[in-house]
C-alpha positions as a LaTeX table, in Angstrom:
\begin{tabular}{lrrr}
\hline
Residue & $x$ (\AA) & $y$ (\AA) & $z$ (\AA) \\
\hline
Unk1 & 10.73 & 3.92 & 18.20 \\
Unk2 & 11.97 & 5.37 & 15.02 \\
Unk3 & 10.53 & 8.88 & 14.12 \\
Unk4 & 11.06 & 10.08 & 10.82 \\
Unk5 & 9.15 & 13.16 & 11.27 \\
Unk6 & 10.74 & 14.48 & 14.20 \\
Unk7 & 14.39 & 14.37 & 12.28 \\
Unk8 & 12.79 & 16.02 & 9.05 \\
Unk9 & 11.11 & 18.73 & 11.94 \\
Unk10 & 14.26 & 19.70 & 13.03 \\
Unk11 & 15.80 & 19.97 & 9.22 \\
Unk12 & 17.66 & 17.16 & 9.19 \\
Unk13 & 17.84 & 13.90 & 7.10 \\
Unk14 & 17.22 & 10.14 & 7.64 \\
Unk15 & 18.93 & 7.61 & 6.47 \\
Unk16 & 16.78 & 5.51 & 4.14 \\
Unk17 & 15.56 & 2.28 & 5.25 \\
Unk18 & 15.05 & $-0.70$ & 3.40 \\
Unk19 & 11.39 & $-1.83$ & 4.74 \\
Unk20 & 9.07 & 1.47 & 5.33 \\
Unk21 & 6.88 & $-1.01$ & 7.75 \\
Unk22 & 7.33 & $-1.38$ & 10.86 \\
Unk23 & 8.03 & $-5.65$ & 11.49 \\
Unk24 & 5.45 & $-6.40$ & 14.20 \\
Unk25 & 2.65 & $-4.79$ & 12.17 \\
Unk26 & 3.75 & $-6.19$ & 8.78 \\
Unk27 & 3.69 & $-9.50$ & 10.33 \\
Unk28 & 0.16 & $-9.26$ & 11.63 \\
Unk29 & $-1.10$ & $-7.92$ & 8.26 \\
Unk30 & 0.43 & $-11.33$ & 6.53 \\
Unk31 & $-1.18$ & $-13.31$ & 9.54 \\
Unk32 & $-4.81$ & $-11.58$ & 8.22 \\
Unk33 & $-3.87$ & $-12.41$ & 4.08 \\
Unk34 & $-2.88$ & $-15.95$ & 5.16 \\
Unk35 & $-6.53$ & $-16.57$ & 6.70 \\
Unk36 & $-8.05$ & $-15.88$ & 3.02 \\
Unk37 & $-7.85$ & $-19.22$ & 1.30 \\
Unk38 & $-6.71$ & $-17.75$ & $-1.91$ \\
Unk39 & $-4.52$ & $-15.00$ & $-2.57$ \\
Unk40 & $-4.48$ & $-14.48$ & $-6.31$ \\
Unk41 & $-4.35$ & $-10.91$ & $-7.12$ \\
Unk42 & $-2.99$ & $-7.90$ & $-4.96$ \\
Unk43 & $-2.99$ & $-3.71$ & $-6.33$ \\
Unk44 & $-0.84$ & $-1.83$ & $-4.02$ \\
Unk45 & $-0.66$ & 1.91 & $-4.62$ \\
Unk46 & 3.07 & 3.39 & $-4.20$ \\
Unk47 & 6.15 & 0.99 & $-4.64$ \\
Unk48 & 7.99 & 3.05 & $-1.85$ \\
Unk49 & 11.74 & 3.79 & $-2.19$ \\
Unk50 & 12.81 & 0.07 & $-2.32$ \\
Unk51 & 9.60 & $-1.82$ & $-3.19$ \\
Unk52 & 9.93 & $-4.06$ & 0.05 \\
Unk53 & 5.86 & $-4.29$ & 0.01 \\
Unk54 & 6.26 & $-5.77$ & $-3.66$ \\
Unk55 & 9.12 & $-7.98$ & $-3.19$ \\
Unk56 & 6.79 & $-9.45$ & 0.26 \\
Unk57 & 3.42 & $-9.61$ & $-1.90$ \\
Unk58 & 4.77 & $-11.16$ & $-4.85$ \\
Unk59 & 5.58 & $-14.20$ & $-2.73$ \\
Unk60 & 2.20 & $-14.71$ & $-1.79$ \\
Unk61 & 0.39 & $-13.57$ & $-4.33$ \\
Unk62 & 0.03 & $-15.24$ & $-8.04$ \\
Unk63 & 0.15 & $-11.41$ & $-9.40$ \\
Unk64 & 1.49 & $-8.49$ & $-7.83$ \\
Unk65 & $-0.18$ & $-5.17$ & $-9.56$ \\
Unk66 & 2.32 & $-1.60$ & $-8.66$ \\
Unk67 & 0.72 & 1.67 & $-9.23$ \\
Unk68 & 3.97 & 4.31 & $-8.65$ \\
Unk69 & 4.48 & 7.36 & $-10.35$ \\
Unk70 & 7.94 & 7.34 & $-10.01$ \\
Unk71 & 9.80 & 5.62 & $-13.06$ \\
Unk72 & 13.02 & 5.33 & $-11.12$ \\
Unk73 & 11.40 & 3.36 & $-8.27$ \\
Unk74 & 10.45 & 0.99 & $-10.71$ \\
Unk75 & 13.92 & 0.52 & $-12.69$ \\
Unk76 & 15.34 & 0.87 & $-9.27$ \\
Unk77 & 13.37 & $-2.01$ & $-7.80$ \\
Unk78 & 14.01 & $-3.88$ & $-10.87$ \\
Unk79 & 18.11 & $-3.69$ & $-10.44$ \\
Unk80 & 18.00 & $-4.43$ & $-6.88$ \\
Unk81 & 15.75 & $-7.66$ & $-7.56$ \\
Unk82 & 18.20 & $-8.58$ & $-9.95$ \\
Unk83 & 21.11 & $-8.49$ & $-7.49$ \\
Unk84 & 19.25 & $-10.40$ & $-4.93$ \\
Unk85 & 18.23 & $-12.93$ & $-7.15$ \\
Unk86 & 21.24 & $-13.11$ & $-9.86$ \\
Unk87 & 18.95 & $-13.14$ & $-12.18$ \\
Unk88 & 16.00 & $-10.88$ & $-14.07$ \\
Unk89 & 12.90 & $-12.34$ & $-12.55$ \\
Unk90 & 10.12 & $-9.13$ & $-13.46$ \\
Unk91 & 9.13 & $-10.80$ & $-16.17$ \\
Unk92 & 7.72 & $-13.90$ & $-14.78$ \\
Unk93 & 3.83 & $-12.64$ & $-14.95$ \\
Unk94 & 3.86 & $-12.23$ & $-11.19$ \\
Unk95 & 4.85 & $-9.01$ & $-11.05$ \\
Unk96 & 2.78 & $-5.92$ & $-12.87$ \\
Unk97 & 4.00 & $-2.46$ & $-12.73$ \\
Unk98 & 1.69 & 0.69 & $-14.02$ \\
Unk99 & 3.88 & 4.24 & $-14.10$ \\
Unk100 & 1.53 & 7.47 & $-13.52$ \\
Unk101 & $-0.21$ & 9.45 & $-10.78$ \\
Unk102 & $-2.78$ & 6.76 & $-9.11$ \\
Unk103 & $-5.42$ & 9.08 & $-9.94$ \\
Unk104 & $-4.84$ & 10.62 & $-12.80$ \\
Unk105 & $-7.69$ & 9.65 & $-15.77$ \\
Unk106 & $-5.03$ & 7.84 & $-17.97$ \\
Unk107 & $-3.75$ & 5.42 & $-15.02$ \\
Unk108 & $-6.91$ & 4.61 & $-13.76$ \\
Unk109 & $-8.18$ & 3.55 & $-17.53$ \\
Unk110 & $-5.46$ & 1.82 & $-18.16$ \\
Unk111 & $-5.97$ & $-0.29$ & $-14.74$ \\
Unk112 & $-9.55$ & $-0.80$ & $-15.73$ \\
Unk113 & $-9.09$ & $-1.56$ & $-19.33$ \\
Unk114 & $-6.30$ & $-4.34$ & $-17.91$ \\
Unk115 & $-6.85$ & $-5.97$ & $-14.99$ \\
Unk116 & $-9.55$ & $-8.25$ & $-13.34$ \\
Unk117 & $-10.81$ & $-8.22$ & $-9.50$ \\
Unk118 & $-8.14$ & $-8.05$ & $-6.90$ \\
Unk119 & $-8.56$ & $-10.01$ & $-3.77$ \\
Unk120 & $-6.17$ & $-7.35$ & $-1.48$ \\
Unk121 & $-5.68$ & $-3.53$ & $-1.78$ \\
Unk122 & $-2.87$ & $-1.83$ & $-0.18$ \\
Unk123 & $-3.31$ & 1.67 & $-0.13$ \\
Unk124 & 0.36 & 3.44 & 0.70 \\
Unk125 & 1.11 & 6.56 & $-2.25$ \\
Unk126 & 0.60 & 10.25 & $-1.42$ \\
Unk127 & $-0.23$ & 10.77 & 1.78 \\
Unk128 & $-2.92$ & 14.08 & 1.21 \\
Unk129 & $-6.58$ & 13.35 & 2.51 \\
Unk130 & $-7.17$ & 14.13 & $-1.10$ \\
Unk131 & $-5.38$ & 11.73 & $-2.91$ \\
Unk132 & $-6.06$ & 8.86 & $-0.27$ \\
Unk133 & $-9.53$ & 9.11 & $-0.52$ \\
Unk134 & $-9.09$ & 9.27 & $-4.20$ \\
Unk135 & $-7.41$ & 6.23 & $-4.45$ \\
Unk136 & $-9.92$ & 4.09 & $-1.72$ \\
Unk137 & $-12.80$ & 5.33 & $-4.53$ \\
Unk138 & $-10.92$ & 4.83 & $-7.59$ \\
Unk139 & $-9.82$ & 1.24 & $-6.85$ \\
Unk140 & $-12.00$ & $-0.43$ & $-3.66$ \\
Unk141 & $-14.66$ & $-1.23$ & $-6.85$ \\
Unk142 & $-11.92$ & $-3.90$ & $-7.58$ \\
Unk143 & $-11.71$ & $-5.40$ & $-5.01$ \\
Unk144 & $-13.63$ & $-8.54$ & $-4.76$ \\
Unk145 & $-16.44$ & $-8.86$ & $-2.20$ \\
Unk146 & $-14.77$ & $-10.63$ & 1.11 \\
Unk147 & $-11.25$ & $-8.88$ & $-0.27$ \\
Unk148 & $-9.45$ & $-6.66$ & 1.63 \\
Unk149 & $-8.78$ & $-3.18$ & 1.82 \\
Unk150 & $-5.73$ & $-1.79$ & 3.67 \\
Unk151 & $-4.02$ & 1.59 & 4.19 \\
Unk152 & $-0.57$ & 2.50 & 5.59 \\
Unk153 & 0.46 & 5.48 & 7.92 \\
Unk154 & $-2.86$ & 5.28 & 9.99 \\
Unk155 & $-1.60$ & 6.23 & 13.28 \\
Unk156 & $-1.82$ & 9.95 & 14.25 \\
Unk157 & 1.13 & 12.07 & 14.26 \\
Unk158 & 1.25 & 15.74 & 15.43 \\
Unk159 & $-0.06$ & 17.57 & 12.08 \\
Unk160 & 2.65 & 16.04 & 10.21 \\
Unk161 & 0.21 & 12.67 & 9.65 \\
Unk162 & $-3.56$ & 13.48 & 10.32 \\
Unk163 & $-4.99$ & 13.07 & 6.63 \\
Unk164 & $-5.23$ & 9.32 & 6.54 \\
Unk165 & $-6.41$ & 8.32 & 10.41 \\
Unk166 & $-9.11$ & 11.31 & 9.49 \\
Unk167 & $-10.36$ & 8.80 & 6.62 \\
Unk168 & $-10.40$ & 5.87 & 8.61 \\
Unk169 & $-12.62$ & 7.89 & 11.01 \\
Unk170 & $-14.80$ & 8.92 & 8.23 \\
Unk171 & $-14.87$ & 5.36 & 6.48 \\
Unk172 & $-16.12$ & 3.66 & 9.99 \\
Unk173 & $-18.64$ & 5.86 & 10.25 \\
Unk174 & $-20.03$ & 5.03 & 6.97 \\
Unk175 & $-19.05$ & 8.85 & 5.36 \\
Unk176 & $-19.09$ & 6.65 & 1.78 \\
Unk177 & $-21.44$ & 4.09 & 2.30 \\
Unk178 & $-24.39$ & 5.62 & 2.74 \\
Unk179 & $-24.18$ & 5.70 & 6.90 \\
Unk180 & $-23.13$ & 1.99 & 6.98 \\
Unk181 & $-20.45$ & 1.61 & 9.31 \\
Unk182 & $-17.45$ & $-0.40$ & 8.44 \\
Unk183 & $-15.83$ & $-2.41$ & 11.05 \\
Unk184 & $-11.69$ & $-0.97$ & 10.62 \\
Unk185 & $-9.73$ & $-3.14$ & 12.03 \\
Unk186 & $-5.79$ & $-1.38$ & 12.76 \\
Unk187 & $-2.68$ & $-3.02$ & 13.67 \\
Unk188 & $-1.29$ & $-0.06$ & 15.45 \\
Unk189 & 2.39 & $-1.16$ & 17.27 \\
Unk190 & 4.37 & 1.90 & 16.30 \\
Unk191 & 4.20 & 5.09 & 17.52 \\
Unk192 & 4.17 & 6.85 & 13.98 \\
Unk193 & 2.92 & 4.36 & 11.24 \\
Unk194 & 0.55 & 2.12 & 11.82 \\
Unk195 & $-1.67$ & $-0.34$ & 9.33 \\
Unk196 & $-6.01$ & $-0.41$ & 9.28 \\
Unk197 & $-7.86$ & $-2.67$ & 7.05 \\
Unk198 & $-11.22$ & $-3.99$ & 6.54 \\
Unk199 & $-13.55$ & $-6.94$ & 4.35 \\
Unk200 & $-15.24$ & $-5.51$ & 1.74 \\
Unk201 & $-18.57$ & $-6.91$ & 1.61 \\
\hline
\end{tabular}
């Protein structure tokens, strides 16, 4: 099972890879989104290196809505598109790309002043407790009621991953909804990433 934190422990460097998702738990997650009988709108938070999440969401979603705060992901995701597709195919409307820190006052305005409910939320950007939980309470209030809310890297790791399974705890024992417990479903086949969701009611 690949490890990227055990090579980066002993000071050493990974080759990137194109997908940051494990297969069998990417899968699953699309067999959850295909139950919902529409998929209109999706917000994912962090494009990733190669925007693989994108690329997959934009095919089943009618808009595709990027928070990343790094510009060269985006112009980097935008060439590589290009070469797959021989063509420039951003600018269809199904694709929507926002550039800033997911929490910082002018991104989340902007995403307010601009966009309508979401039916899906993927949260995946900085991986601090801080900033995840940010992000869940920034952007879960647009997300539709019977959307869904997801979050990568939710499998426990030594101390190099414990921010994000510590939220899940905290969010199924109802730490932000006043003691009501959420039902977190994960999709946990890897032994270092790892994918939770739950409906929003």
């Amino acid at each position: 099972d690949y490890n990227p934190y055990t090579s980066f422990k002993n000071h050493t460097l990974n080759e990137e890879k194109g997908i940051q998702q494990v297969r069998e738990e990417l899968s699953d997650l699309i067999d959850v989104l295909l139950k919902k009988n529409k998929l209109q709108r999706c917000l994912e938070i962090g494009l990733g290196f190669f925007g693989s999440t994108h690329f997959l969401f934009r095919q089943m979603f009618d808009t595709t809505i990027t928070i990343e705060s790094n510009f060269e992901r985006i112009r980097l995701f935008g060439r590589n598109s290009k070469k797959y597709y021989n063509e420039f195919i951003l600018s269809d409307g199904k694709s929507k790309f926002y550039h800033g820190i997911s929490n910082a006052v002018d991104t989340v305005t902007n995403v307010y002043n601009n966009e309508q409910e979401v039916d899906f939320l993927f949260i995946d950007g900085n991986h601090t407790y801080e900033q995840v939980l940010a992000d869940f309470l920034m952007y879960s209030p647009l997300v539709k009621a019977g959307g869904i809310i997801a979050f990568h890297d939710t499998i426990h790791v030594d101390s190099f991953n414990e921010a994000v399974p510590n939220l899940m705890n905290e969010i199924s024992d109802g730490k932000f909804t006043n003691g009501k417990k959420i039902q977190v479903k994960h999709i946990h086949k890897s032994l270092t990433q790892g994918i939770s969701y739950f409906y929003k009611k």
